[in-house]
mmCIF file of C-alpha atoms in Angstrom:
data_model
loop_
_atom_site.group_PDB
_atom_site.id
_atom_site.type_symbol
_atom_site.label_atom_id
_atom_site.label_comp_id
_atom_site.label_asym_id
_atom_site.label_seq_id
_atom_site.Cartn_x
_atom_site.Cartn_y
_atom_site.Cartn_z
ATOM 1 C CA MET I 62 7.809 -4.343 31.382
ATOM 2 C CA LEU I 63 9.450 -2.275 28.761
ATOM 3 C CA ASN I 64 8.611 1.462 28.456
ATOM 4 C CA PRO I 65 6.305 1.902 25.358
ATOM 5 C CA LYS I 66 8.807 4.486 23.883
ATOM 6 C CA VAL I 67 11.706 2.115 24.547
ATOM 7 C CA LYS I 68 9.681 -0.769 22.837
ATOM 8 C CA GLN I 69 8.730 1.459 19.942
ATOM 9 C CA GLY I 70 12.391 2.544 19.422
ATOM 10 C CA ILE I 71 13.556 -1.189 19.474
ATOM 11 C CA GLN I 72 10.770 -1.980 16.884
ATOM 12 C CA VAL I 73 11.895 0.948 14.679
ATOM 13 C CA ALA I 74 15.500 -0.094 14.889
ATOM 14 C CA VAL I 75 14.917 -3.847 14.089
ATOM 15 C CA SER I 76 12.847 -2.929 11.067
ATOM 16 C CA LEU I 77 15.372 -0.512 9.775
ATOM 17 C CA THR I 78 18.174 -2.970 10.276
ATOM 18 C CA VAL I 79 16.237 -5.597 8.403
ATOM 19 C CA ALA I 80 15.340 -3.105 5.587
ATOM 20 C CA VAL I 81 19.086 -1.941 5.373
ATOM 21 C CA TRP I 82 20.292 -5.617 5.383
ATOM 22 C CA ILE I 83 17.927 -6.648 2.526
ATOM 23 C CA PHE I 84 18.971 -3.642 0.498
ATOM 24 C CA TRP I 85 22.687 -4.247 1.031
ATOM 25 C CA PHE I 86 22.229 -7.865 0.279
ATOM 26 C CA LEU I 87 20.674 -7.036 -2.952
ATOM 27 C CA TYR I 88 22.978 -4.348 -4.179
ATOM 28 C CA LYS I 89 26.448 -5.352 -2.760
ATOM 29 C CA ASP I 90 27.357 -6.695 -6.273
ATOM 30 C CA ILE I 91 25.942 -3.622 -8.161
ATOM 31 C CA GLU I 92 28.609 -1.067 -8.785
ATOM 32 C CA MET I 93 27.719 2.589 -8.337
ATOM 33 C CA THR I 94 29.172 3.335 -11.858
ATOM 34 C CA SER I 95 26.522 0.996 -13.389
ATOM 35 C CA LEU I 96 23.670 2.792 -11.599
ATOM 36 C CA MET I 97 25.048 6.207 -12.583
ATOM 37 C CA ALA I 98 25.436 5.097 -16.152
ATOM 38 C CA GLN I 99 21.804 3.824 -16.309
ATOM 39 C CA LEU I 100 20.576 7.089 -14.701
ATOM 40 C CA ARG I 101 22.458 9.151 -17.379
ATOM 41 C CA SER I 102 21.017 6.999 -20.227
ATOM 42 C CA SER I 103 17.548 6.905 -18.990
ATOM 43 C CA ASN I 104 14.883 9.128 -20.541
ATOM 44 C CA TRP I 105 14.163 11.674 -17.919
ATOM 45 C CA PHE I 106 10.943 12.944 -19.608
ATOM 46 C CA TRP I 107 9.247 9.714 -18.729
ATOM 47 C CA ILE I 108 10.715 9.623 -15.194
ATOM 48 C CA VAL I 109 9.567 13.353 -14.685
ATOM 49 C CA SER I 110 6.115 12.504 -16.061
ATOM 50 C CA SER I 111 5.882 9.508 -13.712
ATOM 51 C CA LEU I 112 6.687 11.801 -10.743
ATOM 52 C CA THR I 113 4.152 14.360 -11.888
ATOM 53 C CA ILE I 114 1.254 11.949 -12.252
ATOM 54 C CA SER I 115 2.326 10.362 -8.891
ATOM 55 C CA LEU I 116 2.113 13.721 -7.231
ATOM 56 C CA PHE I 117 -1.380 14.133 -8.684
ATOM 57 C CA GLY I 118 -2.144 10.782 -7.336
ATOM 58 C CA PHE I 119 -1.293 11.892 -3.882
ATOM 59 C CA TRP I 120 -3.721 14.785 -4.255
ATOM 60 C CA VAL I 121 -6.453 12.567 -5.488
ATOM 61 C CA ARG I 122 -5.788 10.393 -2.413
ATOM 62 C CA GLY I 123 -6.251 13.570 -0.226
ATOM 63 C CA TRP I 124 -9.508 14.490 -1.998
ATOM 64 C CA ARG I 125 -10.892 10.974 -1.466
ATOM 65 C CA TRP I 126 -10.013 11.177 2.224
ATOM 66 C CA ALA I 127 -11.746 14.576 2.486
ATOM 67 C CA LEU I 128 -14.950 12.983 0.922
ATOM 68 C CA LEU I 129 -14.982 10.407 3.726
ATOM 69 C CA ILE I 130 -14.651 12.818 6.605
ATOM 70 C CA GLN I 131 -18.107 13.875 7.515
ATOM 71 C CA ALA I 132 -17.806 15.065 10.998
ATOM 72 C CA ASP I 133 -20.127 17.289 12.894
ATOM 73 C CA GLU I 134 -17.245 18.747 14.979
ATOM 74 C CA GLY I 135 -14.530 21.136 13.927
ATOM 75 C CA LYS I 136 -14.068 22.732 10.598
ATOM 76 C CA PRO I 137 -14.811 21.146 7.207
ATOM 77 C CA VAL I 138 -11.778 19.576 5.445
ATOM 78 C CA THR I 139 -10.663 20.858 2.088
ATOM 79 C CA ALA I 140 -9.043 18.542 -0.498
ATOM 80 C CA ASN I 141 -5.871 20.626 -0.359
ATOM 81 C CA ARG I 142 -5.626 20.334 3.466
ATOM 82 C CA ALA I 143 -6.247 16.528 3.475
ATOM 83 C CA TYR I 144 -3.645 16.290 0.630
ATOM 84 C CA HIS I 145 -1.024 18.063 2.939
ATOM 85 C CA ALA I 146 -2.001 15.692 5.793
ATOM 86 C CA VAL I 147 -1.516 12.735 3.565
ATOM 87 C CA MET I 148 1.977 13.785 2.529
ATOM 88 C CA VAL I 149 2.919 14.330 6.151
ATOM 89 C CA GLY I 150 1.754 10.740 6.685
ATOM 90 C CA TYR I 151 3.950 9.464 3.906
ATOM 91 C CA LEU I 152 6.943 11.478 5.265
ATOM 92 C CA ALA I 153 6.289 9.860 8.793
ATOM 93 C CA ASN I 154 6.318 6.338 7.210
ATOM 94 C CA MET I 155 9.700 6.954 6.027
ATOM 95 C CA LEU I 156 10.908 7.201 9.614
ATOM 96 C CA VAL I 157 8.547 4.740 11.429
ATOM 97 C CA PRO I 158 6.523 1.979 9.761
ATOM 98 C CA ARG I 159 2.797 2.550 9.983
ATOM 99 C CA ALA I 160 3.171 5.898 11.921
ATOM 100 C CA GLY I 161 1.956 7.837 8.828
ATOM 101 C CA GLU I 162 -1.750 6.933 9.517
ATOM 102 C CA VAL I 163 -1.599 8.420 13.055
ATOM 103 C CA ALA I 164 0.634 11.363 11.939
ATOM 104 C CA ARG I 165 -1.706 12.505 9.144
ATOM 105 C CA CYS I 166 -4.809 12.200 11.471
ATOM 106 C CA GLY I 167 -2.894 14.121 14.231
ATOM 107 C CA VAL I 168 -2.047 17.090 12.068
ATOM 108 C CA LEU I 169 -5.494 17.314 10.599
ATOM 109 C CA SER I 170 -7.084 17.041 14.048
ATOM 110 C CA ARG I 171 -4.866 19.948 15.060
ATOM 111 C CA THR I 172 -5.856 22.299 12.190
ATOM 112 C CA ASN I 173 -9.578 21.223 11.843
ATOM 113 C CA GLY I 174 -10.595 20.319 15.358
ATOM 114 C CA ILE I 175 -11.857 16.782 14.393
ATOM 115 C CA SER I 176 -11.282 14.005 16.822
ATOM 116 C CA VAL I 177 -8.377 11.793 16.035
ATOM 117 C CA GLY I 178 -10.565 8.678 16.729
ATOM 118 C CA HIS I 179 -12.980 9.729 14.143
ATOM 119 C CA LEU I 180 -10.123 10.422 11.498
ATOM 120 C CA ILE I 181 -8.523 6.916 12.221
ATOM 121 C CA GLY I 182 -11.882 5.329 11.479
ATOM 122 C CA THR I 183 -11.974 6.951 8.082
ATOM 123 C CA VAL I 184 -8.445 5.871 7.455
ATOM 124 C CA ILE I 185 -9.141 2.167 8.501
ATOM 125 C CA LEU I 186 -12.103 2.265 5.985
ATOM 126 C CA GLU I 187 -9.921 3.887 3.275
ATOM 127 C CA ARG I 188 -7.300 1.207 3.793
ATOM 128 C CA SER I 189 -9.750 -1.669 3.792
ATOM 129 C CA ILE I 190 -10.986 -0.416 0.332
ATOM 130 C CA ASP I 191 -7.416 -0.200 -0.854
ATOM 131 C CA LEU I 192 -7.076 -3.814 0.115
ATOM 132 C CA VAL I 193 -10.123 -4.750 -2.052
ATOM 133 C CA PHE I 194 -8.598 -2.949 -5.026
ATOM 134 C CA LEU I 195 -5.188 -4.589 -4.373
ATOM 135 C CA THR I 196 -6.851 -7.983 -4.498
ATOM 136 C CA GLY I 197 -8.672 -7.111 -7.507
ATOM 137 C CA THR I 198 -5.507 -5.929 -9.115
ATOM 138 C CA ILE I 199 -3.818 -9.161 -8.282
ATOM 139 C CA LEU I 200 -6.661 -11.173 -9.921
ATOM 140 C CA LEU I 201 -6.466 -8.992 -13.073
ATOM 141 C CA ALA I 202 -2.639 -9.556 -13.127
ATOM 142 C CA PHE I 203 -3.307 -13.296 -12.796
ATOM 143 C CA VAL I 204 -5.697 -13.219 -15.752
ATOM 144 C CA LEU I 205 -3.298 -11.224 -17.928
ATOM 145 C CA GLU I 206 -0.292 -13.144 -16.941
ATOM 146 C CA ASN I 207 -1.642 -16.627 -15.870
ATOM 147 C CA LYS I 208 1.163 -18.503 -17.667
ATOM 148 C CA LEU I 209 3.828 -16.608 -15.573
ATOM 149 C CA PHE I 210 1.744 -17.283 -12.414
ATOM 150 C CA LEU I 211 1.400 -21.039 -12.992
ATOM 151 C CA ALA I 212 5.291 -21.146 -14.054
ATOM 152 C CA LEU I 213 6.243 -19.487 -10.798
ATOM 153 C CA ALA I 214 3.936 -21.830 -8.821
ATOM 154 C CA GLY I 215 5.508 -24.675 -10.742
ATOM 155 C CA GLU I 216 8.944 -23.895 -9.332
ATOM 156 C CA LEU I 217 7.614 -24.404 -5.874
ATOM 157 C CA VAL I 218 5.162 -27.379 -6.397
ATOM 158 C CA ASP I 219 4.322 -29.646 -9.343
ATOM 159 C CA VAL I 220 0.894 -27.899 -10.075
ATOM 160 C CA GLU I 221 -0.279 -30.763 -12.547
ATOM 161 C CA SER I 222 0.507 -33.459 -9.806
ATOM 162 C CA LEU I 223 -1.096 -31.411 -7.157
ATOM 163 C CA GLY I 224 -4.235 -30.865 -9.182
ATOM 164 C CA GLN I 225 -4.517 -34.635 -9.805
ATOM 165 C CA LYS I 226 -4.219 -35.537 -6.103
ATOM 166 C CA LEU I 227 -6.845 -32.931 -5.080
ATOM 167 C CA PHE I 228 -9.278 -34.301 -7.744
ATOM 168 C CA ASN I 229 -8.610 -37.891 -6.639
ATOM 169 C CA ASN I 230 -9.126 -37.023 -3.033
ATOM 170 C CA LEU I 231 -12.160 -34.572 -3.587
ATOM 171 C CA PRO I 232 -14.549 -36.236 -1.220
ATOM 172 C CA ILE I 233 -12.083 -36.148 1.486
ATOM 173 C CA LEU I 234 -11.119 -32.508 0.731
ATOM 174 C CA LEU I 235 -14.731 -31.419 0.727
ATOM 175 C CA GLY I 236 -15.355 -33.290 3.974
ATOM 176 C CA GLY I 237 -12.308 -31.683 5.621
ATOM 177 C CA LEU I 238 -13.482 -28.214 4.642
ATOM 178 C CA ILE I 239 -16.892 -28.825 6.121
ATOM 179 C CA ILE I 240 -15.432 -30.111 9.348
ATOM 180 C CA PHE I 241 -12.944 -27.239 9.372
ATOM 181 C CA PHE I 242 -15.821 -24.437 8.974
ATOM 182 C CA LEU I 243 -17.910 -26.394 11.547
ATOM 183 C CA PHE I 244 -15.067 -26.253 14.010
ATOM 184 C CA LEU I 245 -14.625 -22.456 13.350
ATOM 185 C CA TYR I 246 -18.319 -21.999 13.937
ATOM 186 C CA PHE I 247 -18.444 -23.752 17.219
ATOM 187 C CA LEU I 248 -15.131 -22.217 18.298
ATOM 188 C CA PHE I 249 -16.568 -18.792 17.792
ATOM 189 C CA LYS I 250 -19.847 -19.635 19.492
ATOM 190 C CA ARG I 251 -18.001 -21.167 22.477
ATOM 191 C CA PHE I 252 -15.710 -18.221 22.878
ATOM 192 C CA ARG I 253 -17.946 -15.443 21.604
ATOM 193 C CA ASN I 254 -17.271 -13.495 24.714
ATOM 194 C CA HIS I 255 -13.598 -13.829 24.581
ATOM 195 C CA GLY I 256 -11.681 -10.440 23.941
ATOM 196 C CA ILE I 257 -10.005 -11.574 20.705
ATOM 197 C CA VAL I 258 -13.252 -12.984 19.227
ATOM 198 C CA ASN I 259 -15.081 -9.776 20.197
ATOM 199 C CA LYS I 260 -12.484 -7.676 18.474
ATOM 200 C CA LEU I 261 -12.608 -9.688 15.338
ATOM 201 C CA GLN I 262 -16.493 -9.508 15.244
ATOM 202 C CA ASN I 263 -16.377 -5.835 15.936
ATOM 203 C CA PHE I 264 -14.013 -5.204 13.323
ATOM 204 C CA GLY I 265 -16.047 -7.171 10.746
ATOM 205 C CA ARG I 266 -19.148 -5.162 11.682
ATOM 206 C CA GLN I 267 -17.360 -1.873 11.632
ATOM 207 C CA LEU I 268 -15.842 -2.693 8.265
ATOM 208 C CA LEU I 269 -19.290 -3.677 6.887
ATOM 209 C CA SER I 270 -20.910 -0.534 8.355
ATOM 210 C CA GLY I 271 -18.162 1.581 6.966
ATOM 211 C CA VAL I 272 -18.528 0.202 3.525
ATOM 212 C CA LYS I 273 -22.437 0.679 3.635
ATOM 213 C CA SER I 274 -21.827 4.450 4.986
ATOM 214 C CA ILE I 275 -20.125 5.144 1.684
ATOM 215 C CA SER I 276 -23.516 5.291 0.015
ATOM 216 C CA THR I 277 -24.449 7.990 2.451
ATOM 217 C CA LEU I 278 -21.608 10.228 1.450
ATOM 218 C CA LYS I 279 -22.332 13.577 -0.247
ATOM 219 C CA ASN I 280 -20.406 12.443 -3.195
ATOM 220 C CA PRO I 281 -20.223 8.537 -3.291
ATOM 221 C CA ILE I 282 -19.496 8.489 -7.008
ATOM 222 C CA GLY I 283 -16.542 10.641 -6.461
ATOM 223 C CA PHE I 284 -15.279 8.264 -3.743
ATOM 224 C CA TRP I 285 -15.399 5.202 -5.960
ATOM 225 C CA ALA I 286 -14.081 6.979 -9.060
ATOM 226 C CA SER I 287 -11.163 8.419 -7.042
ATOM 227 C CA SER I 288 -10.430 4.748 -5.725
ATOM 228 C CA PHE I 289 -10.295 3.533 -9.292
ATOM 229 C CA LEU I 290 -8.243 6.544 -10.319
ATOM 230 C CA ILE I 291 -5.557 6.056 -7.630
ATOM 231 C CA TRP I 292 -4.759 2.558 -8.846
ATOM 232 C CA ILE I 293 -4.747 3.599 -12.365
ATOM 233 C CA ILE I 294 -2.112 6.213 -11.387
ATOM 234 C CA TYR I 295 -0.120 3.713 -9.577
ATOM 235 C CA PHE I 296 0.022 1.633 -12.868
ATOM 236 C CA LEU I 297 0.920 4.690 -14.901
ATOM 237 C CA THR I 298 3.728 5.616 -12.390
ATOM 238 C CA MET I 299 5.261 2.359 -12.923
ATOM 239 C CA TYR I 300 4.589 2.141 -16.550
ATOM 240 C CA LEU I 301 6.134 5.533 -17.429
ATOM 241 C CA VAL I 302 9.300 4.660 -15.600
ATOM 242 C CA SER I 303 9.554 1.384 -17.527
ATOM 243 C CA LEU I 304 9.536 3.364 -20.718
ATOM 244 C CA ALA I 305 12.350 5.469 -19.476
ATOM 245 C CA ILE I 306 14.829 2.572 -19.169
ATOM 246 C CA GLN I 307 15.995 0.654 -22.144
ATOM 247 C CA SER I 308 16.031 -2.862 -20.577
ATOM 248 C CA THR I 309 12.325 -2.426 -19.517
ATOM 249 C CA ALA I 310 10.893 -0.275 -22.382
ATOM 250 C CA ASN I 311 9.591 -3.368 -24.183
ATOM 251 C CA LEU I 312 7.563 -4.675 -21.253
ATOM 252 C CA THR I 313 3.994 -5.236 -21.976
ATOM 253 C CA PRO I 314 1.192 -3.318 -19.953
ATOM 254 C CA GLY I 315 0.180 -6.762 -18.302
ATOM 255 C CA GLU I 316 3.884 -7.357 -17.342
ATOM 256 C CA VAL I 317 4.148 -3.927 -15.854
ATOM 257 C CA LEU I 318 0.949 -4.543 -13.924
ATOM 258 C CA LEU I 319 2.348 -7.609 -12.436
ATOM 259 C CA VAL I 320 5.484 -5.575 -11.507
ATOM 260 C CA MET I 321 3.258 -3.034 -9.870
ATOM 261 C CA VAL I 322 1.435 -5.810 -7.809
ATOM 262 C CA MET I 323 4.772 -7.146 -6.511
ATOM 263 C CA GLY I 324 5.833 -3.620 -5.660
ATOM 264 C CA SER I 325 2.688 -2.905 -3.695
ATOM 265 C CA ILE I 326 3.096 -6.159 -1.679
ATOM 266 C CA GLY I 327 6.754 -4.958 -0.937
ATOM 267 C CA MET I 328 5.454 -1.587 0.240
ATOM 268 C CA ILE I 329 3.121 -3.283 2.714
ATOM 269 C CA ALA I 330 5.993 -4.938 4.589
ATOM 270 C CA PRO I 331 6.681 -3.373 7.995
ATOM 271 C CA VAL I 332 9.807 -1.638 7.026
ATOM 272 C CA GLN I 333 10.653 2.157 6.531
ATOM 273 C CA GLY I 334 9.219 3.115 3.194
ATOM 274 C CA GLY I 335 9.271 -0.324 1.672
ATOM 275 C CA ILE I 336 13.172 -0.283 1.568
ATOM 276 C CA GLY I 337 14.735 -3.498 0.579
ATOM 277 C CA THR I 338 11.293 -5.495 0.274
ATOM 278 C CA PHE I 339 10.098 -3.418 -2.687
ATOM 279 C CA HIS I 340 13.396 -3.711 -4.370
ATOM 280 C CA ALA I 341 13.681 -7.474 -3.846
ATOM 281 C CA LEU I 342 10.118 -8.200 -5.257
ATOM 282 C CA VAL I 343 10.221 -5.800 -8.155
ATOM 283 C CA ALA I 344 13.723 -7.068 -9.245
ATOM 284 C CA TYR I 345 12.612 -10.799 -8.810
ATOM 285 C CA ILE I 346 9.642 -10.356 -11.124
ATOM 286 C CA LEU I 347 11.481 -8.378 -13.663
ATOM 287 C CA ILE I 348 14.102 -11.191 -13.824
ATOM 288 C CA GLN I 349 11.341 -13.664 -14.620
ATOM 289 C CA PHE I 350 10.450 -11.433 -17.716
ATOM 290 C CA GLY I 351 13.977 -11.828 -19.003
ATOM 291 C CA VAL I 352 15.521 -8.425 -17.610
ATOM 292 C CA SER I 353 19.064 -8.973 -16.379
ATOM 293 C CA ASP I 354 19.623 -9.152 -12.634
ATOM 294 C CA SER I 355 21.467 -5.989 -12.446
ATOM 295 C CA ASP I 356 19.040 -3.974 -14.654
ATOM 296 C CA GLY I 357 16.126 -5.319 -12.673
ATOM 297 C CA LYS I 358 17.753 -4.055 -9.411
ATOM 298 C CA ILE I 359 18.639 -0.772 -10.947
ATOM 299 C CA PHE I 360 15.013 -0.304 -12.192
ATOM 300 C CA ALA I 361 13.680 -0.874 -8.732
ATOM 301 C CA ALA I 362 16.235 1.583 -7.305
ATOM 302 C CA ILE I 363 15.506 4.325 -9.783
ATOM 303 C CA ILE I 364 11.716 4.151 -9.319
ATOM 304 C CA HIS I 365 11.816 3.811 -5.435
ATOM 305 C CA GLY I 366 14.739 6.381 -5.216
ATOM 306 C CA THR I 367 12.962 9.145 -7.172
ATOM 307 C CA GLN I 368 9.639 8.532 -5.467
ATOM 308 C CA THR I 369 11.353 8.631 -2.000
ATOM 309 C CA ILE I 370 13.235 11.808 -2.802
ATOM 310 C CA MET I 371 9.936 13.418 -4.046
ATOM 311 C CA ILE I 372 8.083 12.197 -0.826
ATOM 312 C CA VAL I 373 10.660 13.776 1.446
ATOM 313 C CA ILE I 374 10.743 17.091 -0.353
ATOM 314 C CA VAL I 375 7.041 17.435 -0.829
ATOM 315 C CA GLY I 376 6.247 15.895 2.625
ATOM 316 C CA LEU I 377 8.448 18.558 4.281
ATOM 317 C CA ILE I 378 6.831 21.287 2.336
ATOM 318 C CA SER I 379 3.378 19.873 3.451
ATOM 319 C CA TRP I 380 4.518 19.608 7.026
ATOM 320 C CA ILE I 381 5.677 23.180 7.120
ATOM 321 C CA ALA I 382 2.391 24.235 5.456
ATOM 322 C CA MET I 383 0.292 22.410 8.107
ATOM 323 C CA MET I 384 2.470 23.677 11.011
ATOM 324 C CA ARG I 385 1.915 27.404 9.747
ATOM 325 C CA ILE I 386 -1.900 26.968 10.125
ATOM 326 C CA PRO I 387 -2.971 28.018 13.517
ATOM 327 C CA ALA I 388 -4.477 25.199 15.779
ATOM 328 C CA TRP I 389 -8.224 25.086 15.519
ATOM 329 C CA ILE I 390 -9.987 26.554 18.606
ATOM 330 C CA LYS I 391 -13.555 25.593 19.375
ATOM 331 C CA PRO I 392 -15.659 28.823 19.139
ATOM 332 C CA ASP I 393 -17.451 29.756 22.449
ATOM 333 C CA LYS I 394 -21.082 29.342 22.305
ATOM 334 C CA ALA I 395 -23.123 32.491 22.541
#
C-alpha cells in the first residue's frame, strides 16, 4: 500500500508530465521569434483590459462565495477575504490539480474559524452551479454556431446517415431506452444499500438541498446575478484578447463564445492550470474558424500565459495577505 503522500506525488508528477508533453507537442514547431513578434504586434490595451476585467471577475467569485457562507461558527466572511482565499486556491491549482478547493477552504478556516467541512460543502455547491452555467453556455454556443457543431460532428460520423438510421429504427431505440432505464431502476433498488449507490444518492440529495438552500440566503438575487456576471466576464476576457491580435480580431462574438467553451473544457482537465489541454482545444477550434495553425496556438499561449502570470503574482500577494492575518481563536465563554 503506497503512502498517501507518495501516491499524491506520483499523481502530480504524472499530470505535470502529461501537461508538459501536450504543450511541447503543440509548440515544438512554433519558433520563439514568431511568438515574440506576435506579442510585439498585439494591442496591449485590449490585453491589459482583459486582465483587469478578469481580476474583477475573481473578486466577484469571492463575493459570491461569501454570500454562500452562512455559518453559525467563527467570524463572518467579507468579500475581500473570500477573494484572497479564492486567489490562494487558483495559485494552489497551478501546483497540484484540484488542490485549490481545499487550499482556499483551509486558509479561510484558519482566519475565520469556520470548519473546513462546511466550507467545502459551499465549494461543491458553487462548482455544481458553475457546471450548470457551463452546460447552458455550451447550448448557447451550439445555437449560435450550430453549423460548425454539425460540421465537426460530420467529420467524425455521417450525421445525415445516422439520423436516418435512428428514425428507421425508432421503435427499437425507444424500447431499448425503456429497458435501459428499467434496468437502472432495478439495479439501484437491488443495491440501494451498497456504498457506491449510497454515495450517489447522498450526493444527489445534498446537491438538490444545496440548490434549494440558495433561496434562503440573505442575498439570493446577488448570488444568481454574480453567477451570471462571472460567465459574462469569462466571455469578455476572451473577447478582448481576440481584439488584441490581428488574426482573431474579426471573430464574431458567437465564435469567441465557442472558443471560450473549448477553453473552459480544457481547464477542467486534471492537469496543472489547464496547461496543454487549454492550448490544444482553443487552437483546434480557432483553426476551424480559418485562423492559421501557428496563429491559433500563439493566441492560446498569449491568453493562457498572461492569465497564468497574473494568477501567480496576485495569488502570492493574496497568500501573503492571508498569512499576515492572525489565526482565529474561539473566544472564551463568560
